[in-house]
Amino acid sequence: MTALLRVERLSKSYGTLEVLREVSVELRRGETLCVIGPSGSGKSTLLRCLNLLESPDSGDVWLGGTKLTDPRADLDAARARIGMVFQHFNLFPHMTVERNISIALTTVKGMNREQAHGIALRKLEEVGLADFAGQRPTRLSGGQQQRVAIARSLAMEPEVMLFDEATSALDPELVKDVLAVMKDLAAGGMTMAVVTHEMGFAREAADRVAFMCDGVLAEIGTPNHMFDQPGHPRLRQFLSQVL
Ligand SMILES: Nc1ncnc2c1ncn2[C@@H]1O[C@H](COP(=O)(O)OP(=O)(O)O)[C@@H](O)[C@H]1O
Ligand SMILES: [Mg+2]
């Protein structure tokens, strides 16, 4: 499999705090990579460096054949190829669910209203929310709102999706519907990097799991390897706390 997104020896500090230390990892086309690890280990910073919301101090990020850390790289074009879903979904409360999705299609992609509407409805159908198109987001549960946020991201036709603890802010009973949408996406061949505390999801949906600890990518492997034969002592310790 070829790498769609690749980081090489990525380092990032905030002041004297080294948050990422020479992290190298690749995301292969069609792969789901789950990133696990204790709070503060650098998982969010890694994702933010992947779509250049954050600029690394050293190291390189590649998207396909494009070196994003090249000062001449067209970052807006690159970011349009990468979708990101955060813990907080940030939907516009005064717009309908449909408009939350279609607005970027008309304003950023220059589509006409009808075309954008069609795509929004299709994406809502994919996340199981076709019936909610005309509602305000505030009428929806947190889990439904997060699925709208996923649909909004998918509507831009990204090549890669990054998820940063997409289910962490949700009530437990709302988590599974969001994870089901993410599993469907993974099974459908989307290339995904997923920071998650949901070990069941990582075991089932990930092709590979990466363990971050103190800014280092300490271990990476198949779910079977990571959960059943963890090598790194810190990974064993982490798993004993979360499983
Ligand atoms: N913008 C920032 N300024 C200063 N410190 C930060 C910033 N973002 C993250 N950090 C620190 O970097 C470390 C790693 O953060 P983060 O990548 O969010 O970890 P994780 O997502 O694994 O919990 C933490 O100690 C955090 O406090
Ligand atoms: Mg984080």
PDB file of C-alpha atoms and ligand atoms in Angstrom:
ATOM      1  CA  MET A   1       0.000   0.000   0.000  1.00  0.00           C
ATOM      2  CA  THR A   2       1.235   3.482  -0.794  1.00  0.00           C
ATOM      3  CA  ALA A   3       1.385   6.253   1.797  1.00  0.00           C
ATOM      4  CA  LEU A   4      -1.216   8.953   1.338  1.00  0.00           C
ATOM      5  CA  LEU A   5      -0.091  11.038   4.283  1.00  0.00           C
ATOM      6  CA  ARG A   6       3.368  10.732   5.760  1.00  0.00           C
ATOM      7  CA  VAL A   7       5.323  12.488   8.475  1.00  0.00           C
ATOM      8  CA  GLU A   8       9.076  12.187   8.812  1.00  0.00           C
ATOM      9  CA  ARG A   9      10.941  13.009  12.013  1.00  0.00           C
ATOM     10  CA  LEU A  10       8.377  15.559  13.080  1.00  0.00           C
ATOM     11  CA  SER A  11       9.298  17.618  16.139  1.00  0.00           C
ATOM     12  CA  LYS A  12       7.340  20.334  17.887  1.00  0.00           C
ATOM     13  CA  SER A  13       7.910  22.230  21.113  1.00  0.00           C
ATOM     14  CA  TYR A  14       5.887  24.786  22.987  1.00  0.00           C
ATOM     15  CA  GLY A  15       8.529  26.813  24.778  1.00  0.00           C
ATOM     16  CA  THR A  16      10.671  24.277  26.586  1.00  0.00           C
ATOM     17  CA  LEU A  17       8.037  21.548  26.389  1.00  0.00           C
ATOM     18  CA  GLU A  18       8.883  18.992  23.691  1.00  0.00           C
ATOM     19  CA  VAL A  19       5.462  17.805  22.545  1.00  0.00           C
ATOM     20  CA  LEU A  20       6.527  15.766  19.500  1.00  0.00           C
ATOM     21  CA  ARG A  21       9.944  14.183  19.241  1.00  0.00           C
ATOM     22  CA  GLU A  22      10.974  12.931  15.824  1.00  0.00           C
ATOM     23  CA  VAL A  23       7.693  11.227  15.065  1.00  0.00           C
ATOM     24  CA  SER A  24       7.622   9.301  11.796  1.00  0.00           C
ATOM     25  CA  VAL A  25       4.510   7.528  10.592  1.00  0.00           C
ATOM     26  CA  GLU A  26       2.611   6.977   7.386  1.00  0.00           C
ATOM     27  CA  LEU A  27      -1.057   6.684   6.669  1.00  0.00           C
ATOM     28  CA  ARG A  28      -1.610   4.285   3.812  1.00  0.00           C
ATOM     29  CA  ARG A  29      -4.322   4.742   1.221  1.00  0.00           C
ATOM     30  CA  GLY A  30      -7.546   3.164   2.502  1.00  0.00           C
ATOM     31  CA  GLU A  31      -6.117   2.466   5.931  1.00  0.00           C
ATOM     32  CA  THR A  32      -7.619   3.294   9.323  1.00  0.00           C
ATOM     33  CA  LEU A  33      -4.905   4.180  11.811  1.00  0.00           C
ATOM     34  CA  CYS A  34      -6.001   4.614  15.402  1.00  0.00           C
ATOM     35  CA  VAL A  35      -3.788   6.707  17.663  1.00  0.00           C
ATOM     36  CA  ILE A  36      -3.976   5.914  21.349  1.00  0.00           C
ATOM     37  CA  GLY A  37      -2.028   7.068  24.374  1.00  0.00           C
ATOM     38  CA  PRO A  38      -2.284   8.989  27.633  1.00  0.00           C
ATOM     39  CA  SER A  39      -3.549  12.535  27.830  1.00  0.00           C
ATOM     40  CA  GLY A  40      -0.825  15.050  26.994  1.00  0.00           C
ATOM     41  CA  SER A  41       1.232  12.597  24.929  1.00  0.00           C
ATOM     42  CA  GLY A  42       0.983  14.704  21.761  1.00  0.00           C
ATOM     43  CA  LYS A  43      -1.841  12.989  19.856  1.00  0.00           C
ATOM     44  CA  SER A  44      -3.782  16.171  19.050  1.00  0.00           C
ATOM     45  CA  THR A  45      -0.606  18.038  18.164  1.00  0.00           C
ATOM     46  CA  LEU A  46       0.322  15.263  15.743  1.00  0.00           C
ATOM     47  CA  LEU A  47      -3.087  15.476  14.026  1.00  0.00           C
ATOM     48  CA  ARG A  48      -2.874  19.261  13.877  1.00  0.00           C
ATOM     49  CA  CYS A  49       0.551  18.995  12.259  1.00  0.00           C
ATOM     50  CA  LEU A  50      -0.863  16.535   9.727  1.00  0.00           C
ATOM     51  CA  ASN A  51      -3.202  19.127   8.280  1.00  0.00           C
ATOM     52  CA  LEU A  52      -0.922  22.040   9.127  1.00  0.00           C
ATOM     53  CA  LEU A  53      -3.163  23.752  11.620  1.00  0.00           C
ATOM     54  CA  GLU A  54       0.120  23.681  13.513  1.00  0.00           C
ATOM     55  CA  SER A  55       3.526  24.111  11.923  1.00  0.00           C
ATOM     56  CA  PRO A  56       6.173  21.677  13.092  1.00  0.00           C
ATOM     57  CA  ASP A  57       9.595  22.935  14.221  1.00  0.00           C
ATOM     58  CA  SER A  58      11.346  20.339  12.134  1.00  0.00           C
ATOM     59  CA  GLY A  59      10.532  17.320  10.034  1.00  0.00           C
ATOM     60  CA  ASP A  60       8.329  16.972   6.977  1.00  0.00           C
ATOM     61  CA  VAL A  61       4.716  16.250   6.150  1.00  0.00           C
ATOM     62  CA  TRP A  62       3.842  14.730   2.785  1.00  0.00           C
ATOM     63  CA  LEU A  63       0.396  14.422   1.240  1.00  0.00           C
ATOM     64  CA  GLY A  64       0.824  12.089  -1.691  1.00  0.00           C
ATOM     65  CA  GLY A  65       3.669  13.592  -3.696  1.00  0.00           C
ATOM     66  CA  THR A  66       3.266  17.079  -2.205  1.00  0.00           C
ATOM     67  CA  LYS A  67       5.616  18.170   0.550  1.00  0.00           C
ATOM     68  CA  LEU A  68       3.381  20.306   2.750  1.00  0.00           C
ATOM     69  CA  THR A  69       6.284  21.584   4.827  1.00  0.00           C
ATOM     70  CA  ASP A  70       7.808  23.132   1.700  1.00  0.00           C
ATOM     71  CA  PRO A  71       7.375  26.911   2.076  1.00  0.00           C
ATOM     72  CA  ARG A  72       6.053  27.040  -1.487  1.00  0.00           C
ATOM     73  CA  ALA A  73       3.335  24.408  -0.884  1.00  0.00           C
ATOM     74  CA  ASP A  74      -0.260  25.453  -1.500  1.00  0.00           C
ATOM     75  CA  LEU A  75      -1.630  24.791   1.978  1.00  0.00           C
ATOM     76  CA  ASP A  76      -5.216  25.770   1.212  1.00  0.00           C
ATOM     77  CA  ALA A  77      -5.309  23.264  -1.614  1.00  0.00           C
ATOM     78  CA  ALA A  78      -3.786  20.613   0.657  1.00  0.00           C
ATOM     79  CA  ARG A  79      -6.184  21.315   3.523  1.00  0.00           C
ATOM     80  CA  ALA A  80      -9.135  20.933   1.165  1.00  0.00           C
ATOM     81  CA  ARG A  81      -8.033  17.320   0.690  1.00  0.00           C
ATOM     82  CA  ILE A  82      -8.056  16.627   4.441  1.00  0.00           C
ATOM     83  CA  GLY A  83     -11.220  16.513   6.544  1.00  0.00           C
ATOM     84  CA  MET A  84     -11.063  16.960  10.292  1.00  0.00           C
ATOM     85  CA  VAL A  85     -13.591  16.167  13.001  1.00  0.00           C
ATOM     86  CA  PHE A  86     -13.039  17.468  16.527  1.00  0.00           C
ATOM     87  CA  GLN A  87     -14.475  16.738  19.919  1.00  0.00           C
ATOM     88  CA  HIS A  88     -16.653  19.843  19.640  1.00  0.00           C
ATOM     89  CA  PHE A  89     -18.646  19.957  16.457  1.00  0.00           C
ATOM     90  CA  ASN A  90     -19.182  23.743  16.119  1.00  0.00           C
ATOM     91  CA  LEU A  91     -22.314  23.719  14.005  1.00  0.00           C
ATOM     92  CA  PHE A  92     -24.010  27.041  13.228  1.00  0.00           C
ATOM     93  CA  PRO A  93     -27.053  27.133  15.548  1.00  0.00           C
ATOM     94  CA  HIS A  94     -29.020  29.585  13.402  1.00  0.00           C
ATOM     95  CA  MET A  95     -28.811  27.461  10.249  1.00  0.00           C
ATOM     96  CA  THR A  96     -30.604  24.258   9.402  1.00  0.00           C
ATOM     97  CA  VAL A  97     -28.696  21.001   9.464  1.00  0.00           C
ATOM     98  CA  GLU A  98     -28.806  20.976   5.667  1.00  0.00           C
ATOM     99  CA  ARG A  99     -27.386  24.513   5.432  1.00  0.00           C
ATOM    100  CA  ASN A 100     -24.618  23.686   7.890  1.00  0.00           C
ATOM    101  CA  ILE A 101     -23.438  21.140   5.355  1.00  0.00           C
ATOM    102  CA  SER A 102     -24.177  22.942   2.113  1.00  0.00           C
ATOM    103  CA  ILE A 103     -22.808  26.368   3.066  1.00  0.00           C
ATOM    104  CA  ALA A 104     -19.177  25.522   2.350  1.00  0.00           C
ATOM    105  CA  LEU A 105     -20.189  23.888  -0.911  1.00  0.00           C
ATOM    106  CA  THR A 106     -21.765  27.105  -2.180  1.00  0.00           C
ATOM    107  CA  THR A 107     -19.321  29.595  -0.640  1.00  0.00           C
ATOM    108  CA  VAL A 108     -16.009  27.721  -0.896  1.00  0.00           C
ATOM    109  CA  LYS A 109     -16.621  25.334  -3.770  1.00  0.00           C
ATOM    110  CA  GLY A 110     -18.858  27.703  -5.735  1.00  0.00           C
ATOM    111  CA  MET A 111     -21.638  25.172  -6.335  1.00  0.00           C
ATOM    112  CA  ASN A 112     -25.171  26.310  -7.026  1.00  0.00           C
ATOM    113  CA  ARG A 113     -27.714  25.951  -4.250  1.00  0.00           C
ATOM    114  CA  GLU A 114     -29.469  22.985  -5.799  1.00  0.00           C
ATOM    115  CA  GLN A 115     -26.317  20.972  -6.367  1.00  0.00           C
ATOM    116  CA  ALA A 116     -25.101  21.696  -2.830  1.00  0.00           C
ATOM    117  CA  HIS A 117     -28.490  20.733  -1.414  1.00  0.00           C
ATOM    118  CA  GLY A 118     -28.372  17.379  -3.209  1.00  0.00           C
ATOM    119  CA  ILE A 119     -24.946  16.580  -1.833  1.00  0.00           C
ATOM    120  CA  ALA A 120     -25.927  17.639   1.693  1.00  0.00           C
ATOM    121  CA  LEU A 121     -28.923  15.312   1.621  1.00  0.00           C
ATOM    122  CA  ARG A 122     -26.826  12.428   0.320  1.00  0.00           C
ATOM    123  CA  LYS A 123     -24.234  12.903   3.066  1.00  0.00           C
ATOM    124  CA  LEU A 124     -26.963  13.156   5.709  1.00  0.00           C
ATOM    125  CA  GLU A 125     -28.335   9.882   4.434  1.00  0.00           C
ATOM    126  CA  GLU A 126     -24.886   8.303   4.797  1.00  0.00           C
ATOM    127  CA  VAL A 127     -24.789   9.223   8.485  1.00  0.00           C
ATOM    128  CA  GLY A 128     -28.403   8.176   9.043  1.00  0.00           C
ATOM    129  CA  LEU A 129     -29.880  11.656   9.466  1.00  0.00           C
ATOM    130  CA  ALA A 130     -31.771  12.324   6.226  1.00  0.00           C
ATOM    131  CA  ASP A 131     -34.939  13.130   8.199  1.00  0.00           C
ATOM    132  CA  PHE A 132     -33.222  15.949  10.094  1.00  0.00           C
ATOM    133  CA  ALA A 133     -32.206  18.126   7.143  1.00  0.00           C
ATOM    134  CA  GLY A 134     -34.627  20.945   7.962  1.00  0.00           C
ATOM    135  CA  GLN A 135     -34.044  21.016  11.732  1.00  0.00           C
ATOM    136  CA  ARG A 136     -31.834  23.340  13.736  1.00  0.00           C
ATOM    137  CA  PRO A 137     -28.788  21.528  15.169  1.00  0.00           C
ATOM    138  CA  THR A 138     -29.820  22.451  18.722  1.00  0.00           C
ATOM    139  CA  ARG A 139     -32.816  20.131  18.347  1.00  0.00           C
ATOM    140  CA  LEU A 140     -30.456  17.194  17.825  1.00  0.00           C
ATOM    141  CA  SER A 141     -28.610  15.103  20.392  1.00  0.00           C
ATOM    142  CA  GLY A 142     -24.841  15.492  20.732  1.00  0.00           C
ATOM    143  CA  GLY A 143     -24.312  12.249  18.846  1.00  0.00           C
ATOM    144  CA  GLN A 144     -26.542  13.409  16.012  1.00  0.00           C
ATOM    145  CA  GLN A 145     -24.758  16.760  15.905  1.00  0.00           C
ATOM    146  CA  GLN A 146     -21.418  15.015  15.647  1.00  0.00           C
ATOM    147  CA  ARG A 147     -22.774  12.925  12.757  1.00  0.00           C
ATOM    148  CA  VAL A 148     -23.828  16.179  11.048  1.00  0.00           C
ATOM    149  CA  ALA A 149     -20.271  17.443  11.559  1.00  0.00           C
ATOM    150  CA  ILE A 150     -18.957  14.255   9.935  1.00  0.00           C
ATOM    151  CA  ALA A 151     -21.385  14.692   7.028  1.00  0.00           C
ATOM    152  CA  ARG A 152     -20.250  18.320   6.676  1.00  0.00           C
ATOM    153  CA  SER A 153     -16.667  17.173   6.421  1.00  0.00           C
ATOM    154  CA  LEU A 154     -17.470  14.363   3.979  1.00  0.00           C
ATOM    155  CA  ALA A 155     -19.395  16.740   1.719  1.00  0.00           C
ATOM    156  CA  MET A 156     -16.082  18.377   0.828  1.00  0.00           C
ATOM    157  CA  GLU A 157     -14.935  15.018  -0.628  1.00  0.00           C
ATOM    158  CA  PRO A 158     -11.705  14.759   1.386  1.00  0.00           C
ATOM    159  CA  GLU A 159      -9.136  12.097   0.572  1.00  0.00           C
ATOM    160  CA  VAL A 160      -8.245  11.691   4.231  1.00  0.00           C
ATOM    161  CA  MET A 161     -10.299  12.091   7.390  1.00  0.00           C
ATOM    162  CA  LEU A 162      -8.748  12.958  10.753  1.00  0.00           C
ATOM    163  CA  PHE A 163     -10.750  12.426  13.929  1.00  0.00           C
ATOM    164  CA  ASP A 164      -9.619  13.875  17.248  1.00  0.00           C
ATOM    165  CA  GLU A 165     -11.552  12.257  20.079  1.00  0.00           C
ATOM    166  CA  ALA A 166     -14.773  12.668  18.134  1.00  0.00           C
ATOM    167  CA  THR A 167     -16.801  10.853  20.778  1.00  0.00           C
ATOM    168  CA  SER A 168     -15.150  12.121  23.981  1.00  0.00           C
ATOM    169  CA  ALA A 169     -17.643  14.902  24.670  1.00  0.00           C
ATOM    170  CA  LEU A 170     -20.689  12.658  24.196  1.00  0.00           C
ATOM    171  CA  ASP A 171     -22.873  10.937  26.720  1.00  0.00           C
ATOM    172  CA  PRO A 172     -21.983   7.234  26.729  1.00  0.00           C
ATOM    173  CA  GLU A 173     -25.245   6.118  25.155  1.00  0.00           C
ATOM    174  CA  LEU A 174     -24.648   8.427  22.167  1.00  0.00           C
ATOM    175  CA  VAL A 175     -21.153   7.184  21.392  1.00  0.00           C
ATOM    176  CA  LYS A 176     -22.055   4.028  19.536  1.00  0.00           C
ATOM    177  CA  ASP A 177     -23.986   5.673  16.696  1.00  0.00           C
ATOM    178  CA  VAL A 178     -21.046   7.943  15.951  1.00  0.00           C
ATOM    179  CA  LEU A 179     -18.613   5.033  16.083  1.00  0.00           C
ATOM    180  CA  ALA A 180     -20.911   3.088  13.747  1.00  0.00           C
ATOM    181  CA  VAL A 181     -20.684   5.895  11.183  1.00  0.00           C
ATOM    182  CA  MET A 182     -16.898   5.905  11.524  1.00  0.00           C
ATOM    183  CA  LYS A 183     -16.792   2.128  11.120  1.00  0.00           C
ATOM    184  CA  ASP A 184     -18.881   2.375   7.950  1.00  0.00           C
ATOM    185  CA  LEU A 185     -16.493   4.977   6.600  1.00  0.00           C
ATOM    186  CA  ALA A 186     -13.494   2.806   7.397  1.00  0.00           C
ATOM    187  CA  ALA A 187     -15.126  -0.239   5.809  1.00  0.00           C
ATOM    188  CA  GLY A 188     -15.940   1.865   2.748  1.00  0.00           C
ATOM    189  CA  GLY A 189     -12.238   2.471   2.162  1.00  0.00           C
ATOM    190  CA  MET A 190     -11.800   5.991   3.525  1.00  0.00           C
ATOM    191  CA  THR A 191      -8.254   6.765   4.656  1.00  0.00           C
ATOM    192  CA  MET A 192      -8.518   7.753   8.327  1.00  0.00           C
ATOM    193  CA  ALA A 193      -6.399   8.695  11.322  1.00  0.00           C
ATOM    194  CA  VAL A 194      -8.444   8.408  14.491  1.00  0.00           C
ATOM    195  CA  VAL A 195      -7.309   9.609  17.905  1.00  0.00           C
ATOM    196  CA  THR A 196      -9.532   7.714  20.295  1.00  0.00           C
ATOM    197  CA  HIS A 197      -9.969   6.336  23.783  1.00  0.00           C
ATOM    198  CA  GLU A 198     -12.434   3.754  22.452  1.00  0.00           C
ATOM    199  CA  MET A 199     -10.278   0.651  22.551  1.00  0.00           C
ATOM    200  CA  GLY A 200     -13.121  -1.530  21.239  1.00  0.00           C
ATOM    201  CA  PHE A 201     -13.313   0.660  18.158  1.00  0.00           C
ATOM    202  CA  ALA A 202      -9.529   0.555  17.700  1.00  0.00           C
ATOM    203  CA  ARG A 203      -9.503  -3.208  17.933  1.00  0.00           C
ATOM    204  CA  GLU A 204     -12.362  -3.670  15.483  1.00  0.00           C
ATOM    205  CA  ALA A 205     -11.931  -0.891  12.955  1.00  0.00           C
ATOM    206  CA  ALA A 206      -8.212  -0.135  12.858  1.00  0.00           C
ATOM    207  CA  ASP A 207      -5.821  -1.660  10.379  1.00  0.00           C
ATOM    208  CA  ARG A 208      -3.015  -0.425  12.601  1.00  0.00           C
ATOM    209  CA  VAL A 209      -2.815   1.183  16.015  1.00  0.00           C
ATOM    210  CA  ALA A 210      -0.128   3.681  17.059  1.00  0.00           C
ATOM    211  CA  PHE A 211       0.726   4.315  20.698  1.00  0.00           C
ATOM    212  CA  MET A 212       1.982   7.780  21.624  1.00  0.00           C
ATOM    213  CA  CYS A 213       3.717   8.453  24.886  1.00  0.00           C
ATOM    214  CA  ASP A 214       5.692  11.565  25.941  1.00  0.00           C
ATOM    215  CA  GLY A 215       5.763  12.909  22.392  1.00  0.00           C
ATOM    216  CA  VAL A 216       7.181   9.725  20.947  1.00  0.00           C
ATOM    217  CA  LEU A 217       5.453   7.196  18.755  1.00  0.00           C
ATOM    218  CA  ALA A 218       6.465   4.348  21.010  1.00  0.00           C
ATOM    219  CA  GLU A 219       4.854   1.395  19.239  1.00  0.00           C
ATOM    220  CA  ILE A 220       2.784   0.714  16.135  1.00  0.00           C
ATOM    221  CA  GLY A 221       1.229  -2.478  14.828  1.00  0.00           C
ATOM    222  CA  THR A 222      -1.926  -4.411  14.101  1.00  0.00           C
ATOM    223  CA  PRO A 223      -4.663  -4.369  16.743  1.00  0.00           C
ATOM    224  CA  ASN A 224      -3.835  -7.979  17.587  1.00  0.00           C
ATOM    225  CA  HIS A 225      -0.228  -7.122  18.157  1.00  0.00           C
ATOM    226  CA  MET A 226      -0.931  -3.969  20.151  1.00  0.00           C
ATOM    227  CA  PHE A 227      -3.654  -5.369  22.391  1.00  0.00           C
ATOM    228  CA  ASP A 228      -2.552  -8.973  22.752  1.00  0.00           C
ATOM    229  CA  GLN A 229       1.242  -8.766  22.586  1.00  0.00           C
ATOM    230  CA  PRO A 230       2.150  -5.203  23.536  1.00  0.00           C
ATOM    231  CA  GLY A 231       5.917  -4.835  23.680  1.00  0.00           C
ATOM    232  CA  HIS A 232       6.575  -1.411  25.162  1.00  0.00           C
ATOM    233  CA  PRO A 233       6.221  -1.305  28.959  1.00  0.00           C
ATOM    234  CA  ARG A 234       4.377   2.022  28.779  1.00  0.00           C
ATOM    235  CA  LEU A 235       1.870   0.521  26.349  1.00  0.00           C
ATOM    236  CA  ARG A 236       1.311  -2.429  28.688  1.00  0.00           C
ATOM    237  CA  GLN A 237       0.807  -0.021  31.566  1.00  0.00           C
ATOM    238  CA  PHE A 238      -1.563   2.165  29.515  1.00  0.00           C
ATOM    239  CA  LEU A 239      -3.654  -0.816  28.430  1.00  0.00           C
ATOM    240  CA  SER A 240      -3.866  -2.150  31.963  1.00  0.00           C
ATOM    241  CA  GLN A 241      -5.432   1.189  32.932  1.00  0.00           C
ATOM    242  CA  VAL A 242      -7.912   1.557  30.088  1.00  0.00           C
ATOM    243  CA  LEU A 243      -9.034  -1.984  29.286  1.00  0.00           C
TER     244      LEU A 243
HETATM  245  N1  LIG B   1      -0.893  25.574  21.969  1.00  0.00           N
HETATM  246  C1  LIG B   1      -0.223  25.033  23.000  1.00  0.00           C
HETATM  247  N2  LIG B   1       0.594  25.771  23.781  1.00  0.00           N
HETATM  248  C2  LIG B   1       1.272  25.230  24.796  1.00  0.00           C
HETATM  249  N3  LIG B   1       1.233  23.918  25.124  1.00  0.00           N
HETATM  250  C3  LIG B   1       0.441  23.135  24.390  1.00  0.00           C
HETATM  251  C4  LIG B   1      -0.326  23.629  23.294  1.00  0.00           C
HETATM  252  N4  LIG B   1      -1.010  22.584  22.743  1.00  0.00           N
HETATM  253  C5  LIG B   1      -0.691  21.507  23.465  1.00  0.00           C
HETATM  254  N5  LIG B   1       0.192  21.829  24.454  1.00  0.00           N
HETATM  255  C6  LIG B   1       0.780  20.877  25.404  1.00  0.00           C
HETATM  256  O1  LIG B   1       1.388  19.861  24.649  1.00  0.00           O
HETATM  257  C7  LIG B   1       1.215  18.595  25.265  1.00  0.00           C
HETATM  258  C8  LIG B   1       0.566  17.624  24.299  1.00  0.00           C
HETATM  259  O2  LIG B   1      -0.747  18.095  24.028  1.00  0.00           O
HETATM  260  P1  LIG B   1      -1.730  17.330  23.067  1.00  0.00           P
HETATM  261  O3  LIG B   1      -1.107  17.176  21.730  1.00  0.00           O
HETATM  262  O4  LIG B   1      -3.013  18.074  23.135  1.00  0.00           O
HETATM  263  O5  LIG B   1      -1.844  15.914  23.767  1.00  0.00           O
HETATM  264  P2  LIG B   1      -2.987  14.819  23.695  1.00  0.00           P
HETATM  265  O6  LIG B   1      -3.878  15.144  22.547  1.00  0.00           O
HETATM  266  O7  LIG B   1      -2.273  13.519  23.549  1.00  0.00           O
HETATM  267  O8  LIG B   1      -3.711  14.887  25.012  1.00  0.00           O
HETATM  268  C9  LIG B   1       0.428  18.841  26.522  1.00  0.00           C
HETATM  269  O9  LIG B   1       1.311  18.933  27.599  1.00  0.00           O
HETATM  270  C10 LIG B   1      -0.238  20.171  26.257  1.00  0.00           C
HETATM  271  O10 LIG B   1      -0.484  20.853  27.454  1.00  0.00           O
HETATM  272 MG    MG B   2      -5.897  15.546  22.464  1.00  0.00          MG
END
